[in-house]
PDB file of N, CA and C in Angstrom:
ATOM      1  N   VAL M 210     207.848  -4.471 -47.778  1.00 73.00           N
ATOM      2  CA  VAL M 210     209.054  -4.349 -48.298  1.00 73.00           C
ATOM      3  C   VAL M 210     209.094  -2.852 -48.834  1.00 73.00           C
ATOM      4  N   PRO M 211     210.194  -1.951 -48.680  1.00 86.00           N
ATOM      5  CA  PRO M 211     210.012  -0.612 -49.258  1.00 86.00           C
ATOM      6  C   PRO M 211     210.347  -0.549 -50.568  1.00 86.00           C
ATOM      7  N   TRP M 212     209.706   0.224 -51.398  1.00 89.00           N
ATOM      8  CA  TRP M 212     210.084   0.374 -52.852  1.00 89.00           C
ATOM      9  C   TRP M 212     210.701   1.585 -52.750  1.00 89.00           C
ATOM     10  N   SER M 213     211.563   1.452 -54.326  1.00 92.00           N
ATOM     11  CA  SER M 213     212.407   2.681 -54.447  1.00 92.00           C
ATOM     12  C   SER M 213     211.992   3.385 -55.745  1.00 92.00           C
ATOM     13  N   SER M 214     211.249   2.802 -56.590  1.00 94.00           N
ATOM     14  CA  SER M 214     210.623   3.237 -57.987  1.00 94.00           C
ATOM     15  C   SER M 214     209.302   2.363 -58.172  1.00 94.00           C
ATOM     16  N   ALA M 215     208.644   3.236 -59.207  1.00 94.00           N
ATOM     17  CA  ALA M 215     207.208   2.523 -59.357  1.00 94.00           C
ATOM     18  C   ALA M 215     206.974   2.873 -60.766  1.00 94.00           C
ATOM     19  N   GLU M 216     206.194   2.286 -61.536  1.00 95.00           N
ATOM     20  CA  GLU M 216     205.566   2.681 -62.684  1.00 95.00           C
ATOM     21  C   GLU M 216     204.404   2.011 -63.004  1.00 95.00           C
ATOM     22  N   HIS M 217     203.698   3.328 -63.596  1.00 92.00           N
ATOM     23  CA  HIS M 217     202.094   3.161 -63.804  1.00 92.00           C
ATOM     24  C   HIS M 217     201.799   3.212 -65.342  1.00 92.00           C
ATOM     25  N   ARG M 218     201.163   2.080 -65.903  1.00 95.00           N
ATOM     26  CA  ARG M 218     200.877   2.205 -67.369  1.00 95.00           C
ATOM     27  C   ARG M 218     199.469   2.055 -67.631  1.00 95.00           C
ATOM     28  N   ILE M 219     198.985   3.082 -68.198  1.00 94.00           N
ATOM     29  CA  ILE M 219     197.408   2.791 -68.384  1.00 94.00           C
ATOM     30  C   ILE M 219     197.108   2.750 -70.049  1.00 94.00           C
ATOM     31  N   ARG M 220     196.324   1.950 -70.336  1.00 95.00           N
ATOM     32  CA  ARG M 220     195.907   1.806 -71.913  1.00 95.00           C
ATOM     33  C   ARG M 220     194.351   1.424 -71.655  1.00 95.00           C
ATOM     34  N   ALA M 221     194.069   1.599 -73.291  1.00 95.00           N
ATOM     35  CA  ALA M 221     192.677   1.147 -73.726  1.00 95.00           C
ATOM     36  C   ALA M 221     192.628  -0.131 -74.232  1.00 95.00           C
ATOM     37  N   GLU M 222     191.654  -0.878 -73.822  1.00 96.00           N
ATOM     38  CA  GLU M 222     191.654  -2.420 -74.680  1.00 96.00           C
ATOM     39  C   GLU M 222     190.280  -2.892 -74.694  1.00 96.00           C
ATOM     40  N   ALA M 223     190.029  -3.397 -75.741  1.00 97.00           N
ATOM     41  CA  ALA M 223     188.528  -4.137 -75.811  1.00 97.00           C
ATOM     42  C   ALA M 223     188.507  -5.383 -75.010  1.00 97.00           C
ATOM     43  N   ALA M 224     187.648  -5.378 -74.255  1.00 97.00           N
ATOM     44  CA  ALA M 224     187.334  -6.554 -73.436  1.00 97.00           C
ATOM     45  C   ALA M 224     187.231  -7.964 -74.426  1.00 97.00           C
ATOM     46  N   SER M 225     188.197  -9.037 -73.903  1.00 96.00           N
ATOM     47  CA  SER M 225     188.195 -10.290 -74.317  1.00 96.00           C
ATOM     48  C   SER M 225     186.862 -10.943 -73.903  1.00 96.00           C
ATOM     49  N   GLU M 226     186.726 -12.112 -74.609  1.00 97.00           N
ATOM     50  CA  GLU M 226     185.407 -12.645 -73.924  1.00 97.00           C
ATOM     51  C   GLU M 226     185.456 -13.087 -72.494  1.00 97.00           C
ATOM     52  N   GLU M 227     186.404 -13.308 -71.977  1.00 96.00           N
ATOM     53  CA  GLU M 227     186.759 -13.618 -70.726  1.00 96.00           C
ATOM     54  C   GLU M 227     186.334 -12.480 -69.728  1.00 96.00           C
ATOM     55  N   LYS M 228     187.200 -11.424 -70.019  1.00 95.00           N
ATOM     56  CA  LYS M 228     186.985 -10.304 -69.223  1.00 95.00           C
ATOM     57  C   LYS M 228     185.689  -9.550 -69.651  1.00 95.00           C
ATOM     58  N   ALA M 229     185.183  -9.725 -70.456  1.00 96.00           N
ATOM     59  CA  ALA M 229     183.650  -9.147 -70.907  1.00 96.00           C
ATOM     60  C   ALA M 229     182.613  -9.854 -69.811  1.00 96.00           C
ATOM     61  N   THR M 230     182.862 -11.141 -69.772  1.00 96.00           N
ATOM     62  CA  THR M 230     182.091 -12.109 -68.792  1.00 96.00           C
ATOM     63  C   THR M 230     182.185 -11.443 -67.351  1.00 96.00           C
ATOM     64  N   ARG M 231     183.379 -11.439 -67.029  1.00 95.00           N
ATOM     65  CA  ARG M 231     183.670 -11.069 -65.758  1.00 95.00           C
ATOM     66  C   ARG M 231     183.370  -9.559 -65.226  1.00 95.00           C
ATOM     67  N   LEU M 232     183.237  -8.605 -66.065  1.00 94.00           N
ATOM     68  CA  LEU M 232     182.793  -7.207 -65.927  1.00 94.00           C
ATOM     69  C   LEU M 232     181.540  -7.169 -66.236  1.00 94.00           C
ATOM     70  N   ALA M 233     180.778  -8.257 -66.694  1.00 94.00           N
ATOM     71  CA  ALA M 233     179.340  -8.221 -67.121  1.00 94.00           C
ATOM     72  C   ALA M 233     179.015  -7.213 -68.185  1.00 94.00           C
ATOM     73  N   ASN M 234     179.953  -7.497 -69.446  1.00 95.00           N
ATOM     74  CA  ASN M 234     179.760  -6.513 -70.484  1.00 95.00           C
ATOM     75  C   ASN M 234     180.062  -7.307 -71.924  1.00 95.00           C
ATOM     76  N   ALA M 235     179.641  -6.717 -72.556  1.00 96.00           N
ATOM     77  CA  ALA M 235     179.852  -7.608 -74.131  1.00 96.00           C
ATOM     78  C   ALA M 235     181.157  -7.690 -74.606  1.00 96.00           C
ATOM     79  N   PRO M 236     181.819  -8.683 -75.004  1.00 97.00           N
ATOM     80  CA  PRO M 236     183.155  -8.731 -75.866  1.00 97.00           C
ATOM     81  C   PRO M 236     183.230  -7.589 -76.689  1.00 97.00           C
ATOM     82  N   GLY M 237     184.367  -7.044 -76.305  1.00 97.00           N
ATOM     83  CA  GLY M 237     184.743  -5.853 -77.415  1.00 97.00           C
ATOM     84  C   GLY M 237     184.453  -4.664 -76.726  1.00 97.00           C
ATOM     85  N   PHE M 238     183.783  -4.358 -75.576  1.00 97.00           N
ATOM     86  CA  PHE M 238     183.589  -3.380 -74.845  1.00 97.00           C
ATOM     87  C   PHE M 238     184.871  -2.532 -74.382  1.00 97.00           C
ATOM     88  N   PRO M 239     184.915  -1.421 -74.314  1.00 97.00           N
ATOM     89  CA  PRO M 239     186.023  -0.487 -74.206  1.00 97.00           C
ATOM     90  C   PRO M 239     186.252  -0.704 -72.734  1.00 97.00           C
ATOM     91  N   CYS M 240     187.776  -0.995 -72.210  1.00 96.00           N
ATOM     92  CA  CYS M 240     188.105  -1.130 -70.817  1.00 96.00           C
ATOM     93  C   CYS M 240     189.419  -0.138 -70.512  1.00 96.00           C
ATOM     94  N   LEU M 241     189.600   0.339 -69.479  1.00 95.00           N
ATOM     95  CA  LEU M 241     190.985   0.663 -68.973  1.00 95.00           C
ATOM     96  C   LEU M 241     191.672  -0.262 -68.314  1.00 95.00           C
ATOM     97  N   VAL M 242     192.878  -0.410 -68.947  1.00 96.00           N
ATOM     98  CA  VAL M 242     193.685  -1.588 -68.032  1.00 96.00           C
ATOM     99  C   VAL M 242     194.918  -0.652 -67.475  1.00 96.00           C
ATOM    100  N   SER M 243     195.038  -0.606 -66.449  1.00 94.00           N
ATOM    101  CA  SER M 243     196.063  -0.278 -65.692  1.00 94.00           C
ATOM    102  C   SER M 243     197.294  -1.300 -64.981  1.00 94.00           C
ATOM    103  N   ASP M 244     198.508  -0.933 -65.359  1.00 97.00           N
ATOM    104  CA  ASP M 244     199.700  -1.940 -64.973  1.00 97.00           C
ATOM    105  C   ASP M 244     200.362  -1.254 -63.874  1.00 97.00           C
ATOM    106  N   ARG M 245     200.649  -1.789 -62.862  1.00 95.00           N
ATOM    107  CA  ARG M 245     201.453  -1.081 -61.817  1.00 95.00           C
ATOM    108  C   ARG M 245     202.731  -1.887 -61.467  1.00 95.00           C
ATOM    109  N   ARG M 246     204.142  -1.366 -61.586  1.00 96.00           N
ATOM    110  CA  ARG M 246     205.183  -2.260 -61.074  1.00 96.00           C
ATOM    111  C   ARG M 246     205.813  -1.478 -60.228  1.00 96.00           C
ATOM    112  N   THR M 247     206.519  -2.330 -59.105  1.00 95.00           N
ATOM    113  CA  THR M 247     207.472  -1.622 -58.299  1.00 95.00           C
ATOM    114  C   THR M 247     208.635  -2.261 -58.051  1.00 95.00           C
ATOM    115  N   TRP M 248     209.810  -1.539 -57.829  1.00 94.00           N
ATOM    116  CA  TRP M 248     211.203  -2.071 -57.727  1.00 94.00           C
ATOM    117  C   TRP M 248     211.704  -1.610 -56.297  1.00 94.00           C
ATOM    118  N   THR M 249     212.668  -2.437 -55.747  1.00 93.00           N
ATOM    119  CA  THR M 249     213.327  -1.884 -54.706  1.00 93.00           C
ATOM    120  C   THR M 249     215.005  -2.005 -55.284  1.00 93.00           C
ATOM    121  N   GLY M 250     215.131  -0.973 -55.422  1.00 92.00           N
ATOM    122  CA  GLY M 250     216.726  -1.357 -56.290  1.00 92.00           C
ATOM    123  C   GLY M 250     216.436  -1.762 -57.734  1.00 92.00           C
ATOM    124  N   GLN M 251     216.883  -2.664 -58.140  1.00 93.00           N
ATOM    125  CA  GLN M 251     216.870  -3.296 -59.230  1.00 93.00           C
ATOM    126  C   GLN M 251     215.947  -4.627 -59.068  1.00 93.00           C
ATOM    127  N   LEU M 252     215.614  -5.010 -58.218  1.00 95.00           N
ATOM    128  CA  LEU M 252     214.825  -6.101 -57.674  1.00 95.00           C
ATOM    129  C   LEU M 252     213.317  -5.719 -58.027  1.00 95.00           C
ATOM    130  N   PRO M 253     212.589  -6.431 -58.878  1.00 95.00           N
ATOM    131  CA  PRO M 253     211.176  -6.221 -59.176  1.00 95.00           C
ATOM    132  C   PRO M 253     210.444  -6.878 -57.805  1.00 95.00           C
ATOM    133  N   ILE M 254     209.441  -5.894 -57.329  1.00 95.00           N
ATOM    134  CA  ILE M 254     208.683  -6.485 -56.067  1.00 95.00           C
ATOM    135  C   ILE M 254     207.125  -6.627 -56.097  1.00 95.00           C
ATOM    136  N   THR M 255     206.499  -6.040 -56.762  1.00 95.00           N
ATOM    137  CA  THR M 255     205.261  -6.237 -57.374  1.00 95.00           C
ATOM    138  C   THR M 255     205.016  -6.024 -58.765  1.00 95.00           C
ATOM    139  N   PHE M 256     203.705  -6.373 -59.178  1.00 97.00           N
ATOM    140  CA  PHE M 256     203.022  -6.210 -60.402  1.00 97.00           C
ATOM    141  C   PHE M 256     201.834  -6.523 -60.250  1.00 97.00           C
ATOM    142  N   VAL M 257     200.894  -5.439 -60.610  1.00 97.00           N
ATOM    143  CA  VAL M 257     199.525  -5.853 -60.496  1.00 97.00           C
ATOM    144  C   VAL M 257     198.784  -5.069 -61.856  1.00 97.00           C
ATOM    145  N   ARG M 258     197.895  -5.836 -62.283  1.00 97.00           N
ATOM    146  CA  ARG M 258     197.052  -5.473 -63.665  1.00 97.00           C
ATOM    147  C   ARG M 258     195.647  -5.497 -63.106  1.00 97.00           C
ATOM    148  N   LEU M 259     194.947  -4.182 -63.296  1.00 95.00           N
ATOM    149  CA  LEU M 259     193.458  -4.140 -63.082  1.00 95.00           C
ATOM    150  C   LEU M 259     192.890  -3.605 -64.402  1.00 95.00           C
ATOM    151  N   THR M 260     191.674  -4.178 -64.520  1.00 95.00           N
ATOM    152  CA  THR M 260     190.919  -3.806 -65.969  1.00 95.00           C
ATOM    153  C   THR M 260     189.390  -3.343 -65.267  1.00 95.00           C
ATOM    154  N   TYR M 261     189.175  -2.320 -65.976  1.00 94.00           N
ATOM    155  CA  TYR M 261     188.110  -1.477 -65.594  1.00 94.00           C
ATOM    156  C   TYR M 261     187.093  -1.271 -66.734  1.00 94.00           C
ATOM    157  N   PRO M 262     185.654  -1.413 -66.616  1.00 95.00           N
ATOM    158  CA  PRO M 262     184.875  -0.963 -67.724  1.00 95.00           C
ATOM    159  C   PRO M 262     185.031   0.571 -67.843  1.00 95.00           C
ATOM    160  N   ALA M 263     185.368   1.167 -69.253  1.00 93.00           N
ATOM    161  CA  ALA M 263     185.855   2.245 -69.398  1.00 93.00           C
ATOM    162  C   ALA M 263     184.767   3.248 -69.082  1.00 93.00           C
ATOM    163  N   ASP M 264     183.488   3.215 -69.016  1.00 91.00           N
ATOM    164  CA  ASP M 264     182.211   3.986 -69.052  1.00 91.00           C
ATOM    165  C   ASP M 264     181.977   4.382 -67.436  1.00 91.00           C
ATOM    166  N   VAL M 265     182.552   3.974 -66.756  1.00 89.00           N
ATOM    167  CA  VAL M 265     182.505   4.251 -65.416  1.00 89.00           C
ATOM    168  C   VAL M 265     183.620   4.615 -64.277  1.00 89.00           C
ATOM    169  N   TYR M 266     184.845   4.734 -65.106  1.00 85.00           N
ATOM    170  CA  TYR M 266     185.826   5.409 -64.404  1.00 85.00           C
ATOM    171  C   TYR M 266     186.581   6.403 -65.474  1.00 85.00           C
ATOM    172  N   GLU M 267     187.338   7.149 -64.605  1.00 84.00           N
ATOM    173  CA  GLU M 267     187.914   8.231 -65.178  1.00 84.00           C
ATOM    174  C   GLU M 267     189.480   8.340 -64.476  1.00 84.00           C
ATOM    175  N   LEU M 268     190.469   8.959 -65.245  1.00 81.00           N
ATOM    176  CA  LEU M 268     191.962   9.119 -64.651  1.00 81.00           C
ATOM    177  C   LEU M 268     191.881  10.443 -64.269  1.00 81.00           C
ATOM    178  N   ASP M 269     192.312  10.757 -62.702  1.00 87.00           N
ATOM    179  CA  ASP M 269     192.591  11.898 -62.265  1.00 87.00           C
ATOM    180  C   ASP M 269     193.816  12.128 -61.483  1.00 87.00           C
ATOM    181  N   ALA M 270     194.597  12.777 -61.923  1.00 84.00           N
ATOM    182  CA  ALA M 270     195.931  12.844 -61.474  1.00 84.00           C
ATOM    183  C   ALA M 270     196.285  14.363 -60.884  1.00 84.00           C
ATOM    184  N   HIS M 271     197.123  14.380 -59.884  1.00 85.00           N
ATOM    185  CA  HIS M 271     197.609  15.589 -59.355  1.00 85.00           C
ATOM    186  C   HIS M 271     198.906  15.558 -59.071  1.00 85.00           C
ATOM    187  N   PHE M 272     199.854  16.472 -59.590  1.00 79.00           N
ATOM    188  CA  PHE M 272     201.204  16.406 -59.458  1.00 79.00           C
ATOM    189  C   PHE M 272     201.941  17.700 -58.926  1.00 79.00           C
ATOM    190  N   SER M 273     203.317  17.546 -58.357  1.00 79.00           N
ATOM    191  CA  SER M 273     203.684  18.710 -57.642  1.00 79.00           C
ATOM    192  C   SER M 273     205.157  18.682 -58.042  1.00 79.00           C
ATOM    193  N   PRO M 274     205.912  19.791 -58.197  1.00 75.00           N
ATOM    194  CA  PRO M 274     207.294  19.758 -58.742  1.00 75.00           C
ATOM    195  C   PRO M 274     208.081  19.024 -57.645  1.00 75.00           C
ATOM    196  N   SER M 275     209.094  18.385 -58.363  1.00 67.00           N
ATOM    197  CA  SER M 275     210.182  17.785 -57.383  1.00 67.00           C
ATOM    198  C   SER M 275     210.907  18.854 -56.524  1.00 67.00           C
ATOM    199  N   THR M 276     211.364  18.235 -55.329  1.00 64.00           N
ATOM    200  CA  THR M 276     212.295  19.142 -54.463  1.00 64.00           C
ATOM    201  C   THR M 276     213.692  18.694 -54.714  1.00 64.00           C
ATOM    202  N   ILE M 277     214.009  17.862 -55.627  1.00 64.00           N
ATOM    203  CA  ILE M 277     215.378  17.556 -55.999  1.00 64.00           C
ATOM    204  C   ILE M 277     215.811  18.447 -57.271  1.00 64.00           C
ATOM    205  N   ALA M 278     216.896  18.847 -57.378  1.00 60.00           N
ATOM    206  CA  ALA M 278     216.938  19.686 -58.676  1.00 60.00           C
ATOM    207  C   ALA M 278     217.596  18.670 -59.292  1.00 60.00           C
ATOM    208  N   PRO M 279     217.316  18.778 -60.957  1.00 61.00           N
ATOM    209  CA  PRO M 279     217.946  17.804 -61.963  1.00 61.00           C
ATOM    210  C   PRO M 279     219.274  18.261 -62.065  1.00 61.00           C
ATOM    211  N   ALA M 280     220.020  17.189 -62.325  1.00 64.00           N
ATOM    212  CA  ALA M 280     221.227  17.214 -62.552  1.00 64.00           C
ATOM    213  C   ALA M 280     222.035  18.046 -63.960  1.00 64.00           C
ATOM    214  N   THR M 281     223.059  18.671 -63.740  1.00 63.00           N
ATOM    215  CA  THR M 281     223.470  19.218 -64.766  1.00 63.00           C
ATOM    216  C   THR M 281     224.651  18.857 -65.423  1.00 63.00           C
TER     217      THR M 281
END
């Protein structure tokens, strides 16, 4: 399904007991949580939540200016 818009939200979160067990860390260990949503028009088509131990990942983003001029 082609998507028309997307949203990424990244936050810090202390690992719950369950997440700590799954990530082989202690409860309360710092994690990066990334939520990604996509839509086609007004219809949501995906939602993904990924949780990473914060000590082994970093965020690296590259951006380019838009080719569409803003409305005035």
